[in-house]
mmCIF file of C-alpha atoms and ligand atoms in Angstrom:
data_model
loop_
_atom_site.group_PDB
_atom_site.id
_atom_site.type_symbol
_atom_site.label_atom_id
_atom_site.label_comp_id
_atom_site.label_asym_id
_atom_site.label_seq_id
_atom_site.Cartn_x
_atom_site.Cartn_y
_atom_site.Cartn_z
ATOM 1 C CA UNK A 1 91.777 90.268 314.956
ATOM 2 C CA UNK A 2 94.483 93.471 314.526
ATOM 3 C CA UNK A 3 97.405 93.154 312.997
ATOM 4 C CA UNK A 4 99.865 92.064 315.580
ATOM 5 C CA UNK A 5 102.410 94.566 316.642
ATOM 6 C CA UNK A 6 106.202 94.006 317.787
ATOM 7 C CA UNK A 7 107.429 95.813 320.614
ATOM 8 C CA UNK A 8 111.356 95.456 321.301
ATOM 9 C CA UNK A 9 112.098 95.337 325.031
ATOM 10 C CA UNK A 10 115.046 97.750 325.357
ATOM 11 C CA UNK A 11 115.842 96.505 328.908
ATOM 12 C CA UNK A 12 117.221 93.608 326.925
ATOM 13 C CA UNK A 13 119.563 95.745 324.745
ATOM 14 C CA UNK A 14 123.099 96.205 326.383
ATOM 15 C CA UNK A 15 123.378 100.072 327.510
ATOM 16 C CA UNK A 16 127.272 98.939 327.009
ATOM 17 C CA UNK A 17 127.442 97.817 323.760
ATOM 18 C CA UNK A 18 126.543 100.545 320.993
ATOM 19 C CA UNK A 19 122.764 100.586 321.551
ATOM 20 C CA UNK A 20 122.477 103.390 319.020
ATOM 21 C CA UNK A 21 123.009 100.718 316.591
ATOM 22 C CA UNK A 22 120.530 98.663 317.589
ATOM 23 C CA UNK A 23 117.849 100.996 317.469
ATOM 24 C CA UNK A 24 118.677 101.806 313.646
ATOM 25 C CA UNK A 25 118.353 98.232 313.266
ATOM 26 C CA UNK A 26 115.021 98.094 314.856
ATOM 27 C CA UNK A 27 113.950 100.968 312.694
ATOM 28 C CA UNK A 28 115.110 99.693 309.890
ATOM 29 C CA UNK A 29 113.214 96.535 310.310
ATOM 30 C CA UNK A 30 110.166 98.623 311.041
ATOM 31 C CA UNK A 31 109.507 97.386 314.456
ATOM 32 C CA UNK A 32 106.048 98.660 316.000
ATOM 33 C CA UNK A 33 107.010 100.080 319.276
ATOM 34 C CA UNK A 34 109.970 100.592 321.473
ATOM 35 C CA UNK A 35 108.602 98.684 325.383
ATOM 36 C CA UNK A 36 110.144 100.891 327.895
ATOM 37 C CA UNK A 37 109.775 99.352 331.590
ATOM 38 C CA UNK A 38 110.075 101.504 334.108
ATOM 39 C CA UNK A 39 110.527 99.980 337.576
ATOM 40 C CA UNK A 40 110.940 101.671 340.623
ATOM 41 C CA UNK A 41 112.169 98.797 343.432
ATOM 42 C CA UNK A 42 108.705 98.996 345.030
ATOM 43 C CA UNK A 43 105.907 97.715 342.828
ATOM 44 C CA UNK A 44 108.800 95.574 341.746
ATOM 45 C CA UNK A 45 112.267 94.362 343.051
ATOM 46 C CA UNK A 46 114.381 96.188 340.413
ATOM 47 C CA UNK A 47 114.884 99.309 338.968
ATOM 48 C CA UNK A 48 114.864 100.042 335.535
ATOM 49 C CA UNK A 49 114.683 103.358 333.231
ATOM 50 C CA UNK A 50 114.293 106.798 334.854
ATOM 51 C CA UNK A 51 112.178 109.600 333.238
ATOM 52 C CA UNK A 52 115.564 110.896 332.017
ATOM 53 C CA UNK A 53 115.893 107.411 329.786
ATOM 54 C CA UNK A 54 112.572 107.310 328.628
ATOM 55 C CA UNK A 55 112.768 110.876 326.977
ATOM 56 C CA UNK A 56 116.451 110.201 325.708
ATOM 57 C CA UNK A 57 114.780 107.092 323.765
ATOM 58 C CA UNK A 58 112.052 109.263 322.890
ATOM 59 C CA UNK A 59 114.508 111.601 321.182
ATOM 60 C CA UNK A 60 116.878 109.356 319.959
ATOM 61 C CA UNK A 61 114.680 106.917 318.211
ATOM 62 C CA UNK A 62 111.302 106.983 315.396
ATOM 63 C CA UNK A 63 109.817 104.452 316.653
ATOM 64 C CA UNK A 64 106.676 105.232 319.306
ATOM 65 C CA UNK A 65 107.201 104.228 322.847
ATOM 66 C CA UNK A 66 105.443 101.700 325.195
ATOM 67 C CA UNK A 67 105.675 102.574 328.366
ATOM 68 C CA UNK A 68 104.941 99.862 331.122
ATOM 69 C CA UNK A 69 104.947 101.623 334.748
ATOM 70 C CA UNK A 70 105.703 99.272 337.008
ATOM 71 C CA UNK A 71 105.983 101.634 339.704
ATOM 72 C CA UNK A 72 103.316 102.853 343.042
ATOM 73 C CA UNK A 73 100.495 105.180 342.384
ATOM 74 C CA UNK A 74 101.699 106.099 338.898
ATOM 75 C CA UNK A 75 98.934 108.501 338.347
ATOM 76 C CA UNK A 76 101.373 110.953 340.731
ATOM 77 C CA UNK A 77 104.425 110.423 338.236
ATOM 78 C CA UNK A 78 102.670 109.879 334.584
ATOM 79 C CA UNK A 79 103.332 114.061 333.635
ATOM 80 C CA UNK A 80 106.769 113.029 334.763
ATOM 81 C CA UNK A 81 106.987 110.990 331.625
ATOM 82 C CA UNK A 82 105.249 113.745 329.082
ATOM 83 C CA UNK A 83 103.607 110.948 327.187
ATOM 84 C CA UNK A 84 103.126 112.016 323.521
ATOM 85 C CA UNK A 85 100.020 111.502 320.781
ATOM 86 C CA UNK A 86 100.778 107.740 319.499
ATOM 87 C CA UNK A 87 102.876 105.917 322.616
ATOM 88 C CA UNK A 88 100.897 103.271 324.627
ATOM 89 C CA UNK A 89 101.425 103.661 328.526
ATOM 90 C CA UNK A 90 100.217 100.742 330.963
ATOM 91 C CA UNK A 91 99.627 101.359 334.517
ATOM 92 C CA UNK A 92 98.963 97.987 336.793
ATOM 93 C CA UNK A 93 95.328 97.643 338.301
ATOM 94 C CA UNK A 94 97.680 96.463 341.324
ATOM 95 C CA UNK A 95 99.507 99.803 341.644
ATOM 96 C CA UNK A 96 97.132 102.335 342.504
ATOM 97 C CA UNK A 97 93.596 103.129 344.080
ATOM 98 C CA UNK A 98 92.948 105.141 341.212
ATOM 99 C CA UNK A 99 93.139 103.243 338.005
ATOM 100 C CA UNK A 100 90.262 105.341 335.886
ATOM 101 C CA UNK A 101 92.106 108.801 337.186
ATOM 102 C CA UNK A 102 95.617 107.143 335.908
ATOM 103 C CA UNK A 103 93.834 105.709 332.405
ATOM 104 C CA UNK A 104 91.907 109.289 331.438
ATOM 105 C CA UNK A 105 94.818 111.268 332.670
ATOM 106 C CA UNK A 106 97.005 109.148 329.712
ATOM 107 C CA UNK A 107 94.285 110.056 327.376
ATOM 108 C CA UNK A 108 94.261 113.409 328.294
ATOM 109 C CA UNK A 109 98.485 113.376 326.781
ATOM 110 C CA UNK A 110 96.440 112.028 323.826
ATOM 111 C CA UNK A 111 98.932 108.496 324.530
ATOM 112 C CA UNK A 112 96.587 104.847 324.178
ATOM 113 C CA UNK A 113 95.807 103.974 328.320
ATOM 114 C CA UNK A 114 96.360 100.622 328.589
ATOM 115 C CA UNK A 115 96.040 98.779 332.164
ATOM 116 C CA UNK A 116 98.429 95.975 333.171
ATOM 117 C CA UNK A 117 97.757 92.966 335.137
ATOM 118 C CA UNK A 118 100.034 90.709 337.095
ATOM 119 C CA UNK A 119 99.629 86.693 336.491
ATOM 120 C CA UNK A 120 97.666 85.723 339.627
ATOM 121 C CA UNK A 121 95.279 89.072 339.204
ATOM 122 C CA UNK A 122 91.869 88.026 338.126
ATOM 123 C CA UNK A 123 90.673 89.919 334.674
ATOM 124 C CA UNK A 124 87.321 91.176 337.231
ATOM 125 C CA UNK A 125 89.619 94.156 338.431
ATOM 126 C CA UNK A 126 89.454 95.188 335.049
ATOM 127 C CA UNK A 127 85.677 95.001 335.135
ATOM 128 C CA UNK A 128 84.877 98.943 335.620
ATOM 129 C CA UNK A 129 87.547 100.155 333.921
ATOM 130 C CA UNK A 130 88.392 98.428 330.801
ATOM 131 C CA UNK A 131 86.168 100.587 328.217
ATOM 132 C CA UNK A 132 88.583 103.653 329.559
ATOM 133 C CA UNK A 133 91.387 101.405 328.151
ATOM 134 C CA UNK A 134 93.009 100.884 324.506
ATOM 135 C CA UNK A 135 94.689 98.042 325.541
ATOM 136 C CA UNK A 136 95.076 95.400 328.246
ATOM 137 C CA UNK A 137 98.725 94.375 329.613
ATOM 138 C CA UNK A 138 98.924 90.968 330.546
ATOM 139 C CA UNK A 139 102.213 90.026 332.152
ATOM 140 C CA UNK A 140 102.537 86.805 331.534
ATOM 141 C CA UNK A 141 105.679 86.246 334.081
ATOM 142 C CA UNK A 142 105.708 87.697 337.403
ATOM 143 C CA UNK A 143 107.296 91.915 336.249
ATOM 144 C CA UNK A 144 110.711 92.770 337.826
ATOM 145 C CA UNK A 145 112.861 90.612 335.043
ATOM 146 C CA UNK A 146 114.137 89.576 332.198
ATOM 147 C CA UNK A 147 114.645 86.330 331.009
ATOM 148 C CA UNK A 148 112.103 83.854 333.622
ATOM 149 C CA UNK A 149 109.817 81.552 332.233
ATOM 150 C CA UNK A 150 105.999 81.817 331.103
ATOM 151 C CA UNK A 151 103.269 81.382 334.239
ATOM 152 C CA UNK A 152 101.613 78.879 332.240
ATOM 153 C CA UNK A 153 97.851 79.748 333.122
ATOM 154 C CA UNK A 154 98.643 82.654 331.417
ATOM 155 C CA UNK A 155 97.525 81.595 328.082
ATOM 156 C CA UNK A 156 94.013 80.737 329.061
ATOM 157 C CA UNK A 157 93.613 84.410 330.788
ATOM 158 C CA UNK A 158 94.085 85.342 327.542
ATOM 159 C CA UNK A 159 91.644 83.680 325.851
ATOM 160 C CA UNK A 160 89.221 84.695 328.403
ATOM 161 C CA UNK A 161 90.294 87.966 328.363
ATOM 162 C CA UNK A 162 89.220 87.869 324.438
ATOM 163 C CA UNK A 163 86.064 86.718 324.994
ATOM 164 C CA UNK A 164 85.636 89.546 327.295
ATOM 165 C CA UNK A 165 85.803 92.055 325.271
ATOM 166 C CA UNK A 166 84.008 90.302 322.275
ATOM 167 C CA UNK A 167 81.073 89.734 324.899
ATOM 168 C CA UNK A 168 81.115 93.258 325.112
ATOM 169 C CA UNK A 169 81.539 94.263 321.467
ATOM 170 C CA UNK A 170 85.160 95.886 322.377
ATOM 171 C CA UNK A 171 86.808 94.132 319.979
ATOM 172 C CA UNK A 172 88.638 97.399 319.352
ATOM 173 C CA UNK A 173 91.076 96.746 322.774
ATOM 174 C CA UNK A 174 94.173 95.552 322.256
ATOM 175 C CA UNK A 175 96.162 92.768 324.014
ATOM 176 C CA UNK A 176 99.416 93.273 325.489
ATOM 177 C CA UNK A 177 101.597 89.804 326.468
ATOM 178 C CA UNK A 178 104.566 90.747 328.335
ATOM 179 C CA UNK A 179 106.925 87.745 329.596
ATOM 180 C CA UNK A 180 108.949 85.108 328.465
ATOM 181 C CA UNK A 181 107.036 85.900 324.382
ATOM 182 C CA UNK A 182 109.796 83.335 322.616
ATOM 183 C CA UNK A 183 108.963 82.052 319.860
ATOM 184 C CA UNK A 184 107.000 78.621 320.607
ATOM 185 C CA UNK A 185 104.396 80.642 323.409
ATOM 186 C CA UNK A 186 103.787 83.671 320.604
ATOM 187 C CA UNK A 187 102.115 81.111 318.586
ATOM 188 C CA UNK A 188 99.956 80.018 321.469
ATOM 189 C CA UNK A 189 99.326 83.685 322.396
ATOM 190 C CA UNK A 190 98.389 84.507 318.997
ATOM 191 C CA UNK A 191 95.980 82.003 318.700
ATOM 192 C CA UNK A 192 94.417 82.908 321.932
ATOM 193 C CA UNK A 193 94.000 86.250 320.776
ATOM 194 C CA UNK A 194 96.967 88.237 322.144
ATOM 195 C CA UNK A 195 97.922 91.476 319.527
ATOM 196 C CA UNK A 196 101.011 92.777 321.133
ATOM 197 C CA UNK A 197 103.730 91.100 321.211
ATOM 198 C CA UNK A 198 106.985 92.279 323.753
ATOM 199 C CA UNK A 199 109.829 91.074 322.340
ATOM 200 C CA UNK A 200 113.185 90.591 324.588
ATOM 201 C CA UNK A 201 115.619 87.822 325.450
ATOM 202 C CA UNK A 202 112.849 84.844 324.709
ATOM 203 C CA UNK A 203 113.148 85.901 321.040
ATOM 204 C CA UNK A 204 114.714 88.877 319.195
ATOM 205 C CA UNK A 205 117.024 89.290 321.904
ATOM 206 C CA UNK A 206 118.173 86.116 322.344
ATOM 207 C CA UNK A 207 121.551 84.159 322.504
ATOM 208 C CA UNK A 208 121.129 82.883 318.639
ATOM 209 C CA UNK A 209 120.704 84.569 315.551
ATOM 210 C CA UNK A 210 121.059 88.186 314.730
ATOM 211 C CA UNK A 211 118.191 91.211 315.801
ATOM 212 C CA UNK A 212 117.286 90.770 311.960
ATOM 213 C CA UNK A 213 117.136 87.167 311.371
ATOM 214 C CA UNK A 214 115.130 86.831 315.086
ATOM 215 C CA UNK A 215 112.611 89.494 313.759
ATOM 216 C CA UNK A 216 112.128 88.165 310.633
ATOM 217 C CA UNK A 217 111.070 84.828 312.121
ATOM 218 C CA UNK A 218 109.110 86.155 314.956
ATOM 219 C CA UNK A 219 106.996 86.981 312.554
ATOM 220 C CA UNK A 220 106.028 84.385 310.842
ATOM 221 C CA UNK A 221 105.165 82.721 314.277
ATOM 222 C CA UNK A 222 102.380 85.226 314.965
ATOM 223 C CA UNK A 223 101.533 85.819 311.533
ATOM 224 C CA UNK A 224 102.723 89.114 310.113
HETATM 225 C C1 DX5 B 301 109.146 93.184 332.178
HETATM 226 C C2 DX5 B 301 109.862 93.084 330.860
HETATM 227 C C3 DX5 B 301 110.373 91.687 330.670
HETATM 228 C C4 DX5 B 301 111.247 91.449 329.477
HETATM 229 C C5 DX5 B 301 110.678 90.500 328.511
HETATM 230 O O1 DX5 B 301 108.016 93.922 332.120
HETATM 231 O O2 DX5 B 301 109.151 93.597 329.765
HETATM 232 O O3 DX5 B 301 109.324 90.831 330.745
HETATM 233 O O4 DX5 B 301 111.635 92.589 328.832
HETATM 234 O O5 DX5 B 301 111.677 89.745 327.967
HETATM 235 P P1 DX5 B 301 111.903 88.172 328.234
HETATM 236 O O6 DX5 B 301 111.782 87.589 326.883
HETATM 237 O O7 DX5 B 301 113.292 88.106 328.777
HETATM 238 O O8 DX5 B 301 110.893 87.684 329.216
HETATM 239 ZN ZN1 ZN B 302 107.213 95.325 330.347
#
């Protein structure tokens, strides 16, 4: 199994309340990646992070960015983003007609393609696509928000999603679990073979303990 890798949701750190500070935080604690959502009131009911943000974080910040379109036919607005050699970008199976255009056109920006899948989408949309894919994004809430709690069936799709790609010998692919990740479900994802991890008000953003101390102890739940 890979190394697991921490991705810090920053639609969970306050725009309001010196975010700059957080980031050096997060860099100093050598997070993985920086999970940018990007929502666009269609796909989902919010909105969240324009192209503008995105590149500002891109600027402002080391650490490489995971970008998670949640928006319609993404393929049209991925060059909108200027993905760079390194980040991860997910596009959902559900969002377009044209998921192998939308994952090659990623690797063409030399960025990992990964494709996203919503709770009650079955892993066989991923069946002709997922060798064009670094890495598979299972949400496991329903995407629009911060803060709900896990879809519990969740944890079995990943499993099965694991034996999936052992089956065929793509042990290589990463999984993505985005939702509700706190600290007592990251164990259970671990063990069912999840190796990204996105991090946001379930556990390093959450109500107790410091960025730091909530890192630190992530962790140790999924083994790094
Ligand atoms: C949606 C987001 C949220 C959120 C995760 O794609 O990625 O799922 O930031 O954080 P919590 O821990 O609040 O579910
Ligand atoms: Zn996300």
């Amino acid at each position: 199994m890979h190394k697991p890798l921490i991705a810090a949701s920053v639609m969970c750190v306050s725009m309001w309340h010196r975010p700059e500070e957080t980031l050096r935080k997060l860099e100093e604690e050598k997070i993985d990646l920086l999970h940018a959502d990007v929502m666009d009131g269609i796909f989902v009911d919010n909105l969240m992070l324009g192209t503008d943000a995105v590149k500002a974080l891109r600027r402002e910040s080391t650490i490489p960015l995971d970008i998670h379109l949640m928006i319609e036919s993404p393929e049209k607005k991925i060059a909108w983003f200027e993905p760079q050699p390194g980040e991860w970008v997910s596009v959902h199976a559900e969002s377009t007609k044209h998921l192998c255009r939308a994952l090659v056109l990623i690797r063409e920006y030399g960025a990992h393609p990964m494709a996203a899948l919503n709770p009650a989408t079955p892993l066989c949309m991923l069946e002709e696509a997922i060798d064009m894919a670094d890495g598979i994004l299972l949400m496991t809430v329903n995407p629009g928000f911060a803060g709900q709690k896990l879809v519990p069936q969740t944890i079995g799709k990943i499993s099965r999603l694991r034996q999936m790609l052992d089956d065929r010998g793509r042990q290589d692919i990463r999984i993505e679990v985005d939702g509700n990740v706190s600290f007592e479900n990251a164990v259970k994802m671990r063990q069912a073979g999840a190796d990204i991890f996105v991090c946001g008000t379930s556990s390093i953003f959450g109500k107790t303990g410091t960025p730091e101390e909530n890192i630190a102890r992530f962790r140790a739940c999924v083994g790094d």
